[in-house]
Amino acid sequence: KYMPQHNRLNAILLGFMGGALDVYCHMQFDSLVATQTGNILLLVADWDDNPLSKSIIRLLSILFFSIGFLLATAIKKRAQTAYWRTYCILPLLISSAILPFFPKVAALWVILLATATGMLTLTFTGSQIESHAYTILMTSGNYRKMLTSWYQYLTTHDKSPELRRQATNYSFVVSSFVLGAVSVAFLDNILHEKTLWLVTLSLATVCYHYTAIVIRYKLKYSNV
């Protein structure tokens, strides 16, 4: 019924991953790699109080996220099959899987994670939760849409299943984002750098699920 990039499970997993990744990077590096507007706000708000090293890390995140996004744009423009989305997920999947085995060099980690996150962001930009637009990796827009959908459903006389499902979908994505953030905060004291594997697990599931649907319904060339 829906193209694989519009699947609800993918939206939930990406929401979880977005919350987990940004909380992880904030705890480890005092920087964000998905919510770049947050980095800009942190730069301005902490301009006088933060050491120069933290400001440089945030600037690197903004710069390399932009590079990753533009790189994925070029890949999309030249894409021949639907698997281009899978290819653009792999850099973040691989980076999050192997980085915990290496020394934690803040600049290097942020450069790799921000570049790969920029690529991932472009991959699912314009995607939907089934038939409704949503924002991947960040949740402020999804939260507003969740409130609006539930308000419309609860105040209208026509309790349509479509409106209820829309409200439920947004609730799932917002809840998964919060769960990802809380999971990282809880597990950080136990797993330390390996907490990043929550991101790896989420992305591996997205890759498998998306690719499996493309293969099952022969969407390789029709869903480019």
PDB file of N, CA and C in Angstrom, residues 7-23 129 134-139 142-143 146 168-184 198 202 206:
ATOM      1  N   ASN A   7       7.195   3.529   5.038  1.00  0.00           N
ATOM      2  CA  ASN A   7       6.731   2.525   5.982  1.00  0.00           C
ATOM      3  C   ASN A   7       6.795   3.038   7.419  1.00  0.00           C
ATOM      4  N   ARG A   8       5.806   2.686   8.218  1.00  0.00           N
ATOM      5  CA  ARG A   8       5.740   3.177   9.591  1.00  0.00           C
ATOM      6  C   ARG A   8       6.897   2.671  10.443  1.00  0.00           C
ATOM      7  N   LEU A   9       7.286   1.412  10.252  1.00  0.00           N
ATOM      8  CA  LEU A   9       8.387   0.874  11.054  1.00  0.00           C
ATOM      9  C   LEU A   9       9.672   1.650  10.805  1.00  0.00           C
ATOM     10  N   ASN A  10       9.938   2.010   9.552  1.00  0.00           N
ATOM     11  CA  ASN A  10      11.135   2.804   9.255  1.00  0.00           C
ATOM     12  C   ASN A  10      11.098   4.139   9.988  1.00  0.00           C
ATOM     13  N   ALA A  11       9.933   4.791  10.001  1.00  0.00           N
ATOM     14  CA  ALA A  11       9.808   6.080  10.684  1.00  0.00           C
ATOM     15  C   ALA A  11      10.076   5.938  12.181  1.00  0.00           C
ATOM     16  N   ILE A  12       9.565   4.861  12.773  1.00  0.00           N
ATOM     17  CA  ILE A  12       9.770   4.629  14.205  1.00  0.00           C
ATOM     18  C   ILE A  12      11.248   4.380  14.504  1.00  0.00           C
ATOM     19  N   LEU A  13      11.888   3.556  13.677  1.00  0.00           N
ATOM     20  CA  LEU A  13      13.305   3.255  13.886  1.00  0.00           C
ATOM     21  C   LEU A  13      14.191   4.480  13.683  1.00  0.00           C
ATOM     22  N   LEU A  14      13.864   5.298  12.687  1.00  0.00           N
ATOM     23  CA  LEU A  14      14.641   6.516  12.457  1.00  0.00           C
ATOM     24  C   LEU A  14      14.427   7.532  13.571  1.00  0.00           C
ATOM     25  N   GLY A  15      13.212   7.574  14.114  1.00  0.00           N
ATOM     26  CA  GLY A  15      12.961   8.432  15.265  1.00  0.00           C
ATOM     27  C   GLY A  15      13.797   8.009  16.461  1.00  0.00           C
ATOM     28  N   PHE A  16      13.806   6.705  16.744  1.00  0.00           N
ATOM     29  CA  PHE A  16      14.623   6.170  17.844  1.00  0.00           C
ATOM     30  C   PHE A  16      16.095   6.507  17.630  1.00  0.00           C
ATOM     31  N   MET A  17      16.566   6.289  16.409  1.00  0.00           N
ATOM     32  CA  MET A  17      17.961   6.542  16.090  1.00  0.00           C
ATOM     33  C   MET A  17      18.317   8.016  16.242  1.00  0.00           C
ATOM     34  N   GLY A  18      17.407   8.911  15.820  1.00  0.00           N
ATOM     35  CA  GLY A  18      17.672  10.336  15.930  1.00  0.00           C
ATOM     36  C   GLY A  18      17.836  10.782  17.369  1.00  0.00           C
ATOM     37  N   GLY A  19      16.944  10.327  18.241  1.00  0.00           N
ATOM     38  CA  GLY A  19      17.060  10.669  19.654  1.00  0.00           C
ATOM     39  C   GLY A  19      18.318  10.102  20.272  1.00  0.00           C
ATOM     40  N   ALA A  20      18.631   8.845  19.931  1.00  0.00           N
ATOM     41  CA  ALA A  20      19.816   8.196  20.489  1.00  0.00           C
ATOM     42  C   ALA A  20      21.099   8.877  20.027  1.00  0.00           C
ATOM     43  N   LEU A  21      21.188   9.198  18.746  1.00  0.00           N
ATOM     44  CA  LEU A  21      22.419   9.749  18.190  1.00  0.00           C
ATOM     45  C   LEU A  21      22.729  11.134  18.749  1.00  0.00           C
ATOM     46  N   ASP A  22      21.732  11.998  18.808  1.00  0.00           N
ATOM     47  CA  ASP A  22      21.992  13.357  19.281  1.00  0.00           C
ATOM     48  C   ASP A  22      22.306  13.389  20.772  1.00  0.00           C
ATOM     49  N   VAL A  23      21.614  12.592  21.569  1.00  0.00           N
ATOM     50  CA  VAL A  23      21.918  12.548  23.001  1.00  0.00           C
ATOM     51  C   VAL A  23      23.316  11.970  23.223  1.00  0.00           C
ATOM     52  N   ILE A 129       5.133   9.084   6.984  1.00  0.00           N
ATOM     53  CA  ILE A 129       4.631   7.957   7.767  1.00  0.00           C
ATOM     54  C   ILE A 129       3.366   7.526   7.057  1.00  0.00           C
ATOM     55  N   TYR A 134       6.466  13.724   7.705  1.00  0.00           N
ATOM     56  CA  TYR A 134       7.077  13.823   9.026  1.00  0.00           C
ATOM     57  C   TYR A 134       8.534  14.238   8.860  1.00  0.00           C
ATOM     58  N   THR A 135       9.158  14.592   9.971  1.00  0.00           N
ATOM     59  CA  THR A 135      10.551  15.012   9.969  1.00  0.00           C
ATOM     60  C   THR A 135      11.414  13.898  10.540  1.00  0.00           C
ATOM     61  N   ILE A 136      12.400  13.445   9.783  1.00  0.00           N
ATOM     62  CA  ILE A 136      13.253  12.376  10.300  1.00  0.00           C
ATOM     63  C   ILE A 136      14.332  12.954  11.203  1.00  0.00           C
ATOM     64  N   LEU A 137      14.777  12.158  12.159  1.00  0.00           N
ATOM     65  CA  LEU A 137      15.860  12.445  13.091  1.00  0.00           C
ATOM     66  C   LEU A 137      15.511  13.506  14.129  1.00  0.00           C
ATOM     67  N   MET A 138      14.664  14.458  13.818  1.00  0.00           N
ATOM     68  CA  MET A 138      14.241  15.473  14.775  1.00  0.00           C
ATOM     69  C   MET A 138      12.760  15.282  15.073  1.00  0.00           C
ATOM     70  N   THR A 139      12.285  15.821  16.199  1.00  0.00           N
ATOM     71  CA  THR A 139      10.914  15.492  16.570  1.00  0.00           C
ATOM     72  C   THR A 139      10.034  16.680  16.884  1.00  0.00           C
ATOM     73  N   ASN A 142       7.210  16.783  14.413  1.00  0.00           N
ATOM     74  CA  ASN A 142       6.345  15.622  14.626  1.00  0.00           C
ATOM     75  C   ASN A 142       5.497  15.789  15.880  1.00  0.00           C
ATOM     76  N   TYR A 143       6.068  16.403  16.899  1.00  0.00           N
ATOM     77  CA  TYR A 143       5.326  16.624  18.142  1.00  0.00           C
ATOM     78  C   TYR A 143       4.144  17.565  17.908  1.00  0.00           C
ATOM     79  N   MET A 146       1.541  15.691  16.030  1.00  0.00           N
ATOM     80  CA  MET A 146       0.861  14.755  16.924  1.00  0.00           C
ATOM     81  C   MET A 146      -0.229  15.460  17.730  1.00  0.00           C
ATOM     82  N   THR A 168      -1.905   8.417  15.789  1.00  0.00           N
ATOM     83  CA  THR A 168      -1.151   7.310  16.376  1.00  0.00           C
ATOM     84  C   THR A 168       0.244   7.206  15.783  1.00  0.00           C
ATOM     85  N   ASN A 169       0.347   7.382  14.473  1.00  0.00           N
ATOM     86  CA  ASN A 169       1.651   7.319  13.821  1.00  0.00           C
ATOM     87  C   ASN A 169       2.608   8.378  14.364  1.00  0.00           C
ATOM     88  N   TYR A 170       2.128   9.609  14.476  1.00  0.00           N
ATOM     89  CA  TYR A 170       2.976  10.668  15.021  1.00  0.00           C
ATOM     90  C   TYR A 170       3.350  10.372  16.475  1.00  0.00           C
ATOM     91  N   SER A 171       2.432   9.793  17.221  1.00  0.00           N
ATOM     92  CA  SER A 171       2.715   9.445  18.616  1.00  0.00           C
ATOM     93  C   SER A 171       3.812   8.395  18.694  1.00  0.00           C
ATOM     94  N   PHE A 172       3.775   7.423  17.777  1.00  0.00           N
ATOM     95  CA  PHE A 172       4.808   6.388  17.750  1.00  0.00           C
ATOM     96  C   PHE A 172       6.183   6.996  17.476  1.00  0.00           C
ATOM     97  N   VAL A 173       6.244   7.923  16.513  1.00  0.00           N
ATOM     98  CA  VAL A 173       7.533   8.507  16.148  1.00  0.00           C
ATOM     99  C   VAL A 173       8.085   9.368  17.281  1.00  0.00           C
ATOM    100  N   VAL A 174       7.232  10.173  17.900  1.00  0.00           N
ATOM    101  CA  VAL A 174       7.671  11.010  19.024  1.00  0.00           C
ATOM    102  C   VAL A 174       8.123  10.135  20.190  1.00  0.00           C
ATOM    103  N   SER A 175       7.358   9.094  20.480  1.00  0.00           N
ATOM    104  CA  SER A 175       7.706   8.198  21.591  1.00  0.00           C
ATOM    105  C   SER A 175       9.016   7.469  21.318  1.00  0.00           C
ATOM    106  N   SER A 176       9.231   7.064  20.073  1.00  0.00           N
ATOM    107  CA  SER A 176      10.470   6.355  19.748  1.00  0.00           C
ATOM    108  C   SER A 176      11.678   7.280  19.883  1.00  0.00           C
ATOM    109  N   PHE A 177      11.510   8.558  19.505  1.00  0.00           N
ATOM    110  CA  PHE A 177      12.592   9.532  19.660  1.00  0.00           C
ATOM    111  C   PHE A 177      12.959   9.672  21.136  1.00  0.00           C
ATOM    112  N   VAL A 178      11.951   9.830  21.977  1.00  0.00           N
ATOM    113  CA  VAL A 178      12.198   9.961  23.417  1.00  0.00           C
ATOM    114  C   VAL A 178      12.832   8.689  23.970  1.00  0.00           C
ATOM    115  N   LEU A 179      12.344   7.531  23.527  1.00  0.00           N
ATOM    116  CA  LEU A 179      12.900   6.259  23.988  1.00  0.00           C
ATOM    117  C   LEU A 179      14.367   6.124  23.599  1.00  0.00           C
ATOM    118  N   GLY A 180      14.716   6.541  22.378  1.00  0.00           N
ATOM    119  CA  GLY A 180      16.113   6.493  21.961  1.00  0.00           C
ATOM    120  C   GLY A 180      16.992   7.366  22.834  1.00  0.00           C
ATOM    121  N   ALA A 181      16.514   8.575  23.134  1.00  0.00           N
ATOM    122  CA  ALA A 181      17.284   9.489  23.976  1.00  0.00           C
ATOM    123  C   ALA A 181      17.453   8.935  25.386  1.00  0.00           C
ATOM    124  N   VAL A 182      16.366   8.419  25.965  1.00  0.00           N
ATOM    125  CA  VAL A 182      16.419   7.876  27.326  1.00  0.00           C
ATOM    126  C   VAL A 182      17.299   6.633  27.383  1.00  0.00           C
ATOM    127  N   SER A 183      17.232   5.801  26.355  1.00  0.00           N
ATOM    128  CA  SER A 183      18.033   4.575  26.330  1.00  0.00           C
ATOM    129  C   SER A 183      19.519   4.888  26.368  1.00  0.00           C
ATOM    130  N   VAL A 184      19.942   5.892  25.584  1.00  0.00           N
ATOM    131  CA  VAL A 184      21.355   6.269  25.581  1.00  0.00           C
ATOM    132  C   VAL A 184      21.769   6.833  26.939  1.00  0.00           C
ATOM    133  N   LEU A 198      23.429   1.237  19.596  1.00  0.00           N
ATOM    134  CA  LEU A 198      21.972   1.382  19.454  1.00  0.00           C
ATOM    135  C   LEU A 198      21.634   1.988  18.095  1.00  0.00           C
ATOM    136  N   SER A 202      19.552   0.055  15.002  1.00  0.00           N
ATOM    137  CA  SER A 202      18.388   0.687  14.373  1.00  0.00           C
ATOM    138  C   SER A 202      18.563   0.772  12.866  1.00  0.00           C
ATOM    139  N   VAL A 206      16.543  -0.887   9.615  1.00  0.00           N
ATOM    140  CA  VAL A 206      15.978  -0.073   8.536  1.00  0.00           C
ATOM    141  C   VAL A 206      16.471  -0.573   7.185  1.00  0.00           C
TER     142      VAL A 206
END
